[in-house]
């Protein structure tokens, strides 16, 4: 393994106490390009997603899981856009999070995207706890993914997710290195609480 | 406090190891109707939401926070629909999770609902860790909430969230008691993984 001291510990400066696994979770781009995905940890991450809550327990989530080195992985790397293509293929796995936006009978599932987000959050928390890092991307060709994996229209690929161990920062281009080490920032709490 | 032994421990039967805070999280309806909200824990839950990831760090989430006994709380209880009206007002706080679906300049925020879901998942995990229980509801009058809190069109109230300590199961009606103690179930993992 490589020098990850710069990037492994990036606890947020929270204004109230927050679980380390939440305060310490962040979205890297420097992934270990050699280590294969730890199958036990991958299974736990998916299991965490599986037990996420959803409206009427509709569970409107599906996951395309592709390990580095497989044809499915090559298809997903091809579908990545812009900067994402440069770094995300290094991660041991790419996962596409897919929302089931209507049931097989056509009934809309109104909270599909919202509940998919919850499921991926659970996945991320479990993965981070287990030493796997998650970086979600919106920048990918969802229609190319739909075509390659033969998804019905009611299934909408929402995010591509890089999952793996941290790698060497120096393997990134200079602009990506700068992003990687930029401070983590958020709006102050009083800007996101409307009435209190 | 009342007898909560039936309901406090409902660890999911996971097929892979998952953090207790994820496996043990569930959505009760029996809330303690006397205990006020613990302000420190509420602040931590909102702080956890605040540090959630989002597309381009857009942070498209807002939270209407109403403590039981306030006018804002009465407004939210009035907006609840069906069964929710029967139990959710007992919780020490009601929160409405609001998605910012476009920026002030009109630019759509495509992952608003998805990222709001992530933020509420983080809130739920932190709250559960701190002994507060979360139950999200889609069944409420979003337009009534919009009107009462003077939200622009670009802000969409997505879920109402009951937050508080567990209460006495016997305070619930018989049908709700049955729901409360029903086994927690999910689709098997192989039904949610499309390609592996």
Coordinates of C-alpha atoms in Angstrom, one line a residue:
Chain A
X1 CA 0.0 0.0 0.0
X2 CA 1.0 3.6 -0.6
X3 CA 1.2 6.8 1.4
X4 CA -2.4 7.6 2.4
X5 CA -1.7 9.7 5.4
X6 CA -2.7 12.9 3.7
X7 CA -6.1 11.5 2.8
X8 CA -7.2 8.8 5.1
X9 CA -8.3 11.0 8.0
X10 CA -10.5 13.9 7.1
X11 CA -12.9 14.2 10.0
X12 CA -15.3 17.1 9.4
X13 CA -15.3 20.0 11.9
X14 CA -18.7 19.4 13.2
X15 CA -20.5 21.9 15.4
X16 CA -22.2 19.1 17.4
X17 CA -20.9 15.6 18.1
X18 CA -21.4 13.2 15.2
X19 CA -20.5 9.5 14.9
X20 CA -16.9 9.2 13.5
X21 CA -18.2 7.0 10.7
X22 CA -20.3 10.0 9.5
X23 CA -17.9 12.8 10.3
X24 CA -15.0 10.9 8.7
X25 CA -16.8 9.8 5.6
X26 CA -15.6 11.6 2.5
X27 CA -15.3 11.0 -1.3
X28 CA -11.8 10.3 -2.5
X29 CA -10.5 10.0 -6.0
X30 CA -7.2 8.3 -5.2
X31 CA -8.0 4.6 -5.2
X32 CA -5.8 1.6 -4.9
X33 CA -5.6 0.3 -8.4
X34 CA -4.2 -3.2 -7.5
X35 CA -6.2 -4.5 -4.5
X36 CA -9.2 -6.5 -5.5
X37 CA -12.6 -5.7 -3.8
X38 CA -12.9 -7.4 -0.5
X39 CA -16.0 -9.6 -1.1
X40 CA -17.0 -9.8 2.5
X41 CA -17.0 -6.0 2.9
X42 CA -18.8 -5.6 -0.4
X43 CA -21.5 -8.0 0.8
X44 CA -21.8 -6.0 4.0
X45 CA -22.2 -2.7 2.1
X46 CA -24.9 -4.1 -0.1
X47 CA -26.6 -5.7 3.0
X48 CA -26.6 -2.3 4.7
X49 CA -28.3 -0.8 1.6
X50 CA -30.8 -3.6 1.7
X51 CA -32.0 -2.8 5.2
X52 CA -32.5 0.8 4.5
X53 CA -36.0 2.2 5.1
X54 CA -38.3 3.1 2.2
X55 CA -41.9 4.4 1.6
X56 CA -44.2 1.5 2.2
X57 CA -41.1 -0.8 2.3
X58 CA -41.1 -0.5 -1.5
X59 CA -37.3 -1.0 -1.6
X60 CA -37.0 0.8 -5.0
X61 CA -33.3 0.2 -5.4
X62 CA -31.2 -2.0 -7.6
X63 CA -27.4 -2.2 -7.9
X64 CA -25.3 -3.0 -10.9
X65 CA -22.0 -4.3 -9.3
X66 CA -18.9 -4.5 -11.5
X67 CA -15.5 -5.7 -10.3
X68 CA -12.4 -4.1 -11.9
X69 CA -11.1 -6.4 -14.7
X70 CA -14.5 -7.6 -15.8
X71 CA -16.5 -6.7 -19.0
X72 CA -19.2 -5.1 -16.9
X73 CA -16.5 -2.8 -15.3
X74 CA -15.2 -1.8 -18.7
X75 CA -18.7 -0.9 -19.8
X76 CA -19.2 1.3 -16.8
X77 CA -15.8 3.0 -17.2
X78 CA -16.8 3.7 -20.8
X79 CA -20.0 5.3 -19.5
X80 CA -18.2 7.7 -17.1
X81 CA -18.0 11.3 -18.1
X82 CA -15.3 14.0 -17.9
X83 CA -12.8 13.9 -15.0
X84 CA -14.6 10.8 -13.6
X85 CA -13.1 8.6 -16.4
X86 CA -9.7 9.7 -15.3
X87 CA -9.8 8.2 -11.8
X88 CA -12.9 6.2 -11.0
X89 CA -11.8 3.1 -13.0
X90 CA -9.0 2.6 -10.5
X91 CA -11.4 1.6 -7.7
X92 CA -11.8 -2.1 -7.1
X93 CA -15.5 -1.9 -7.9
X94 CA -18.0 0.3 -9.7
X95 CA -21.6 0.2 -8.7
X96 CA -24.5 1.8 -10.4
X97 CA -27.4 2.7 -8.2
X98 CA -30.7 2.3 -10.0
X99 CA -34.0 3.8 -9.0
X100 CA -37.2 1.8 -9.6
X101 CA -39.4 4.7 -10.5
X102 CA -42.5 2.7 -11.1
X103 CA -43.7 -0.7 -10.2
X104 CA -44.1 -3.4 -12.9
X105 CA -47.8 -2.6 -13.2
X106 CA -46.9 1.1 -13.9
X107 CA -47.8 2.6 -10.5
X108 CA -45.3 5.4 -9.9
X109 CA -43.0 5.0 -7.0
X110 CA -42.8 8.6 -5.9
X111 CA -40.0 8.4 -3.4
X112 CA -37.8 6.2 -5.6
X113 CA -34.9 8.6 -5.9
X114 CA -35.1 9.7 -2.3
X115 CA -35.1 6.1 -1.0
X116 CA -32.3 5.1 -3.3
X117 CA -30.3 7.9 -1.8
X118 CA -31.0 6.5 1.6
X119 CA -29.9 3.1 0.6
X120 CA -26.6 4.4 -0.9
X121 CA -26.0 6.4 2.3
X122 CA -26.4 3.2 4.3
X123 CA -24.0 1.5 1.9
X124 CA -21.5 4.3 2.3
X125 CA -21.6 4.3 6.1
X126 CA -21.1 0.5 6.2
X127 CA -18.3 0.7 3.6
X128 CA -16.5 3.5 5.4
X129 CA -16.7 1.7 8.7
X130 CA -15.0 -1.3 7.0
X131 CA -12.2 0.8 5.5
X132 CA -13.7 1.0 2.0
X133 CA -14.1 4.4 0.4
X134 CA -17.1 5.5 -1.6
X135 CA -17.3 8.3 -4.2
X136 CA -20.7 8.8 -5.9
X137 CA -20.8 10.4 -9.3
X138 CA -23.7 11.8 -11.3
X139 CA -21.4 12.3 -14.3
X140 CA -22.0 9.2 -16.4
X141 CA -24.1 8.2 -19.4
X142 CA -27.2 6.7 -17.8
X143 CA -28.7 5.7 -21.2
X144 CA -25.5 3.8 -22.1
X145 CA -25.8 1.9 -18.8
X146 CA -29.5 1.2 -19.5
X147 CA -28.7 -0.2 -22.9
X148 CA -25.8 -2.3 -21.8
X149 CA -27.7 -3.9 -18.9
X150 CA -31.0 -4.1 -20.7
X151 CA -32.9 -2.0 -18.1
X152 CA -36.6 -1.3 -18.6
X153 CA -37.6 2.4 -18.8
X154 CA -38.9 2.3 -15.3
X155 CA -35.4 1.7 -13.9
X156 CA -33.3 4.9 -13.8
X157 CA -29.6 4.7 -13.3
X158 CA -29.0 7.6 -10.8
X159 CA -25.4 7.5 -9.7
X160 CA -22.2 5.6 -10.4
X161 CA -20.3 4.7 -7.2
X162 CA -16.6 4.0 -6.9
X163 CA -15.8 1.6 -4.1
X164 CA -12.4 0.5 -2.9
X165 CA -9.4 1.1 -0.8
X166 CA -7.5 4.4 -0.8
X167 CA -4.5 4.7 -3.1
X168 CA -1.6 6.9 -3.7
X169 CA -2.5 10.6 -4.1
X170 CA 0.5 11.1 -6.4
X171 CA -1.2 8.9 -9.0
X172 CA -3.7 11.7 -9.6
X173 CA -3.3 14.6 -11.9
X174 CA -2.4 17.9 -10.3
X175 CA -6.0 19.4 -10.5
X176 CA -7.4 16.2 -9.0
X177 CA -4.8 16.2 -6.2
X178 CA -5.9 19.8 -5.4
X179 CA -9.5 18.7 -5.1
X180 CA -8.6 15.7 -3.1
X181 CA -6.9 17.8 -0.3
X182 CA -9.3 20.8 -0.4
X183 CA -11.1 21.4 2.9
X184 CA -14.5 19.8 3.4
X185 CA -17.1 22.5 3.6
X186 CA -20.8 22.8 4.2
X187 CA -23.4 25.5 4.6
X188 CA -23.9 26.5 8.3
X189 CA -26.7 24.7 10.0
X190 CA -28.9 27.9 10.3
X191 CA -29.0 28.1 6.5
X192 CA -30.5 24.6 6.2
X193 CA -33.0 24.8 9.0
X194 CA -36.1 26.7 7.8
X195 CA -38.1 26.9 11.0
X196 CA -36.9 26.0 14.4
Chain B
X1 CA -40.6 5.7 31.0
X2 CA -42.8 2.8 29.9
X3 CA -42.4 -0.8 28.9
X4 CA -40.4 -0.7 25.6
X5 CA -38.8 -4.1 25.8
X6 CA -41.0 -5.4 23.0
X7 CA -39.9 -2.7 20.6
X8 CA -36.5 -1.3 21.5
X9 CA -34.4 -4.1 20.1
X10 CA -35.3 -5.2 16.6
X11 CA -32.0 -6.1 15.0
X12 CA -32.5 -7.2 11.4
X13 CA -31.5 -10.7 10.5
X14 CA -28.7 -9.7 8.1
X15 CA -27.0 -12.2 5.7
X16 CA -23.7 -10.3 6.2
X17 CA -22.4 -8.4 9.1
X18 CA -23.8 -4.9 9.3
X19 CA -23.2 -2.1 11.9
X20 CA -25.6 -2.4 14.8
X21 CA -26.8 1.1 14.2
X22 CA -27.9 0.1 10.7
X23 CA -29.2 -3.3 11.5
X24 CA -31.0 -2.0 14.6
X25 CA -32.6 1.1 13.0
X26 CA -36.3 0.7 12.5
X27 CA -39.4 3.0 12.3
X28 CA -41.6 2.9 15.3
X29 CA -45.0 4.5 15.9
X30 CA -45.1 4.3 19.7
X31 CA -43.4 7.5 20.9
X32 CA -43.0 8.9 24.3
X33 CA -45.6 11.7 24.4
X34 CA -44.1 13.4 27.5
X35 CA -40.4 13.6 27.1
X36 CA -39.3 16.8 25.3
X37 CA -36.8 16.6 22.5
X38 CA -33.2 16.3 23.7
X39 CA -31.8 19.4 22.1
X40 CA -28.2 18.1 22.0
X41 CA -29.2 14.9 20.2
X42 CA -31.4 16.9 17.8
X43 CA -28.5 19.1 17.0
X44 CA -26.3 16.1 16.4
X45 CA -28.9 14.5 14.1
X46 CA -29.1 17.7 12.0
X47 CA -25.3 18.0 12.0
X48 CA -25.1 14.5 10.6
X49 CA -27.5 15.5 7.8
X50 CA -25.4 18.6 7.1
X51 CA -22.3 16.6 6.4
X52 CA -23.9 14.2 4.0
X53 CA -22.5 14.0 0.5
X54 CA -24.3 15.6 -2.5
X55 CA -23.8 16.1 -6.2
X56 CA -21.3 19.0 -6.6
X57 CA -21.7 19.6 -2.9
X58 CA -25.0 21.2 -3.8
X59 CA -26.5 20.4 -0.3
X60 CA -30.1 20.5 -1.7
X61 CA -31.7 19.9 1.7
X62 CA -33.7 22.1 4.1
X63 CA -35.4 21.0 7.4
X64 CA -38.5 22.4 9.0
X65 CA -38.0 21.5 12.7
X66 CA -41.0 21.7 15.0
X67 CA -41.1 20.8 18.7
X68 CA -44.2 19.3 20.2
X69 CA -46.3 22.0 21.8
X70 CA -45.4 24.7 19.3
X71 CA -47.6 26.3 16.7
X72 CA -45.3 24.9 13.9
X73 CA -45.9 21.4 15.4
X74 CA -49.6 21.9 15.3
X75 CA -49.4 22.9 11.7
X76 CA -47.4 19.8 10.8
X77 CA -49.7 17.5 12.7
X78 CA -52.7 19.0 10.8
X79 CA -50.9 18.3 7.5
X80 CA -50.4 14.6 8.3
X81 CA -52.7 12.1 6.5
X82 CA -54.4 8.9 7.5
X83 CA -52.9 6.7 10.2
X84 CA -50.0 9.1 10.6
X85 CA -52.2 11.7 12.3
X86 CA -53.0 9.1 14.9
X87 CA -49.5 8.5 16.2
X88 CA -46.9 10.9 14.8
X89 CA -47.9 13.9 16.8
X90 CA -46.7 12.0 20.0
X91 CA -43.1 12.3 18.9
X92 CA -41.1 15.0 20.6
X93 CA -40.3 16.6 17.3
X94 CA -41.6 16.6 13.7
X95 CA -39.3 17.5 10.9
X96 CA -40.1 18.1 7.3
X97 CA -37.3 17.2 4.9
X98 CA -37.4 19.6 2.0
X99 CA -35.7 19.1 -1.4
X100 CA -34.2 22.2 -3.2
X101 CA -35.1 21.0 -6.7
X102 CA -33.7 24.0 -8.5
X103 CA -31.2 26.8 -7.6
X104 CA -32.3 30.4 -7.1
X105 CA -31.4 31.1 -10.7
X106 CA -33.7 28.3 -11.9
X107 CA -31.0 25.7 -12.7
X108 CA -32.5 22.3 -12.0
X109 CA -30.8 20.3 -9.2
X110 CA -31.2 16.8 -10.6
X111 CA -30.2 14.8 -7.6
X112 CA -32.1 16.9 -5.1
X113 CA -34.5 14.1 -3.9
X114 CA -31.7 11.5 -3.9
X115 CA -29.3 13.7 -1.9
X116 CA -32.1 14.7 0.5
X117 CA -32.7 11.0 1.1
X118 CA -29.0 10.6 1.9
X119 CA -29.1 13.5 4.3
X120 CA -32.1 12.0 6.1
X121 CA -30.4 8.6 6.3
X122 CA -27.4 10.3 8.0
X123 CA -29.8 12.0 10.4
X124 CA -31.5 8.7 11.1
X125 CA -28.3 6.9 11.8
X126 CA -27.0 9.5 14.2
X127 CA -30.4 9.8 15.9
X128 CA -30.7 6.0 16.3
X129 CA -27.1 5.9 17.8
X130 CA -28.2 8.5 20.3
X131 CA -31.4 6.6 21.3
X132 CA -33.8 8.7 19.3
X133 CA -36.1 7.0 16.9
X134 CA -37.0 8.1 13.4
X135 CA -40.1 7.3 11.4
X136 CA -40.3 8.9 7.9
X137 CA -43.7 9.5 6.3
X138 CA -44.7 10.3 2.8
X139 CA -48.4 10.7 3.9
X140 CA -48.8 14.4 4.5
X141 CA -50.1 17.4 2.6
X142 CA -47.0 18.9 1.1
X143 CA -48.8 21.9 -0.3
X144 CA -50.2 22.7 3.1
X145 CA -46.7 22.7 4.5
X146 CA -45.5 24.8 1.6
X147 CA -48.2 27.4 2.3
X148 CA -47.7 27.5 6.1
X149 CA -43.9 27.9 5.8
X150 CA -44.0 30.1 2.7
X151 CA -41.8 27.9 0.6
X152 CA -41.0 28.9 -3.0
X153 CA -42.0 26.4 -5.7
X154 CA -38.5 25.2 -6.1
X155 CA -38.5 23.7 -2.6
X156 CA -40.5 20.5 -2.3
X157 CA -41.5 19.0 1.0
X158 CA -40.6 15.3 0.5
X159 CA -41.1 13.5 3.9
X160 CA -42.3 14.3 7.4
X161 CA -40.2 12.7 10.1
X162 CA -41.2 11.8 13.6
X163 CA -38.3 12.0 16.0
X164 CA -38.3 11.1 19.7
X165 CA -37.9 8.5 22.3
X166 CA -39.8 5.2 22.3
X167 CA -43.1 5.1 24.2
X168 CA -45.6 2.6 25.4
X169 CA -46.9 0.2 22.8
X170 CA -50.2 -0.1 24.5
X171 CA -51.0 3.6 23.7
X172 CA -51.3 2.5 20.1
X173 CA -54.5 1.2 18.5
X174 CA -54.7 -2.5 17.9
X175 CA -53.9 -2.3 14.2
X176 CA -50.9 -0.1 14.8
X177 CA -49.7 -2.4 17.6
X178 CA -49.8 -5.2 15.0
X179 CA -47.8 -3.2 12.6
X180 CA -45.3 -2.2 15.3
X181 CA -44.4 -5.8 16.1
X182 CA -44.5 -7.3 12.6
X183 CA -41.2 -8.9 11.5
X184 CA -38.9 -6.6 9.5
X185 CA -38.6 -8.0 6.0
X186 CA -36.7 -7.1 2.9
X187 CA -36.2 -8.6 -0.6
X188 CA -33.3 -11.1 -0.8
X189 CA -30.0 -9.5 -1.9
X190 CA -30.0 -11.4 -5.3
X191 CA -33.2 -9.6 -6.2
X192 CA -31.7 -6.1 -5.9
X193 CA -28.3 -6.9 -7.5
X194 CA -28.8 -6.7 -11.3
X195 CA -25.3 -7.8 -12.4
X196 CA -22.6 -9.1 -10.2

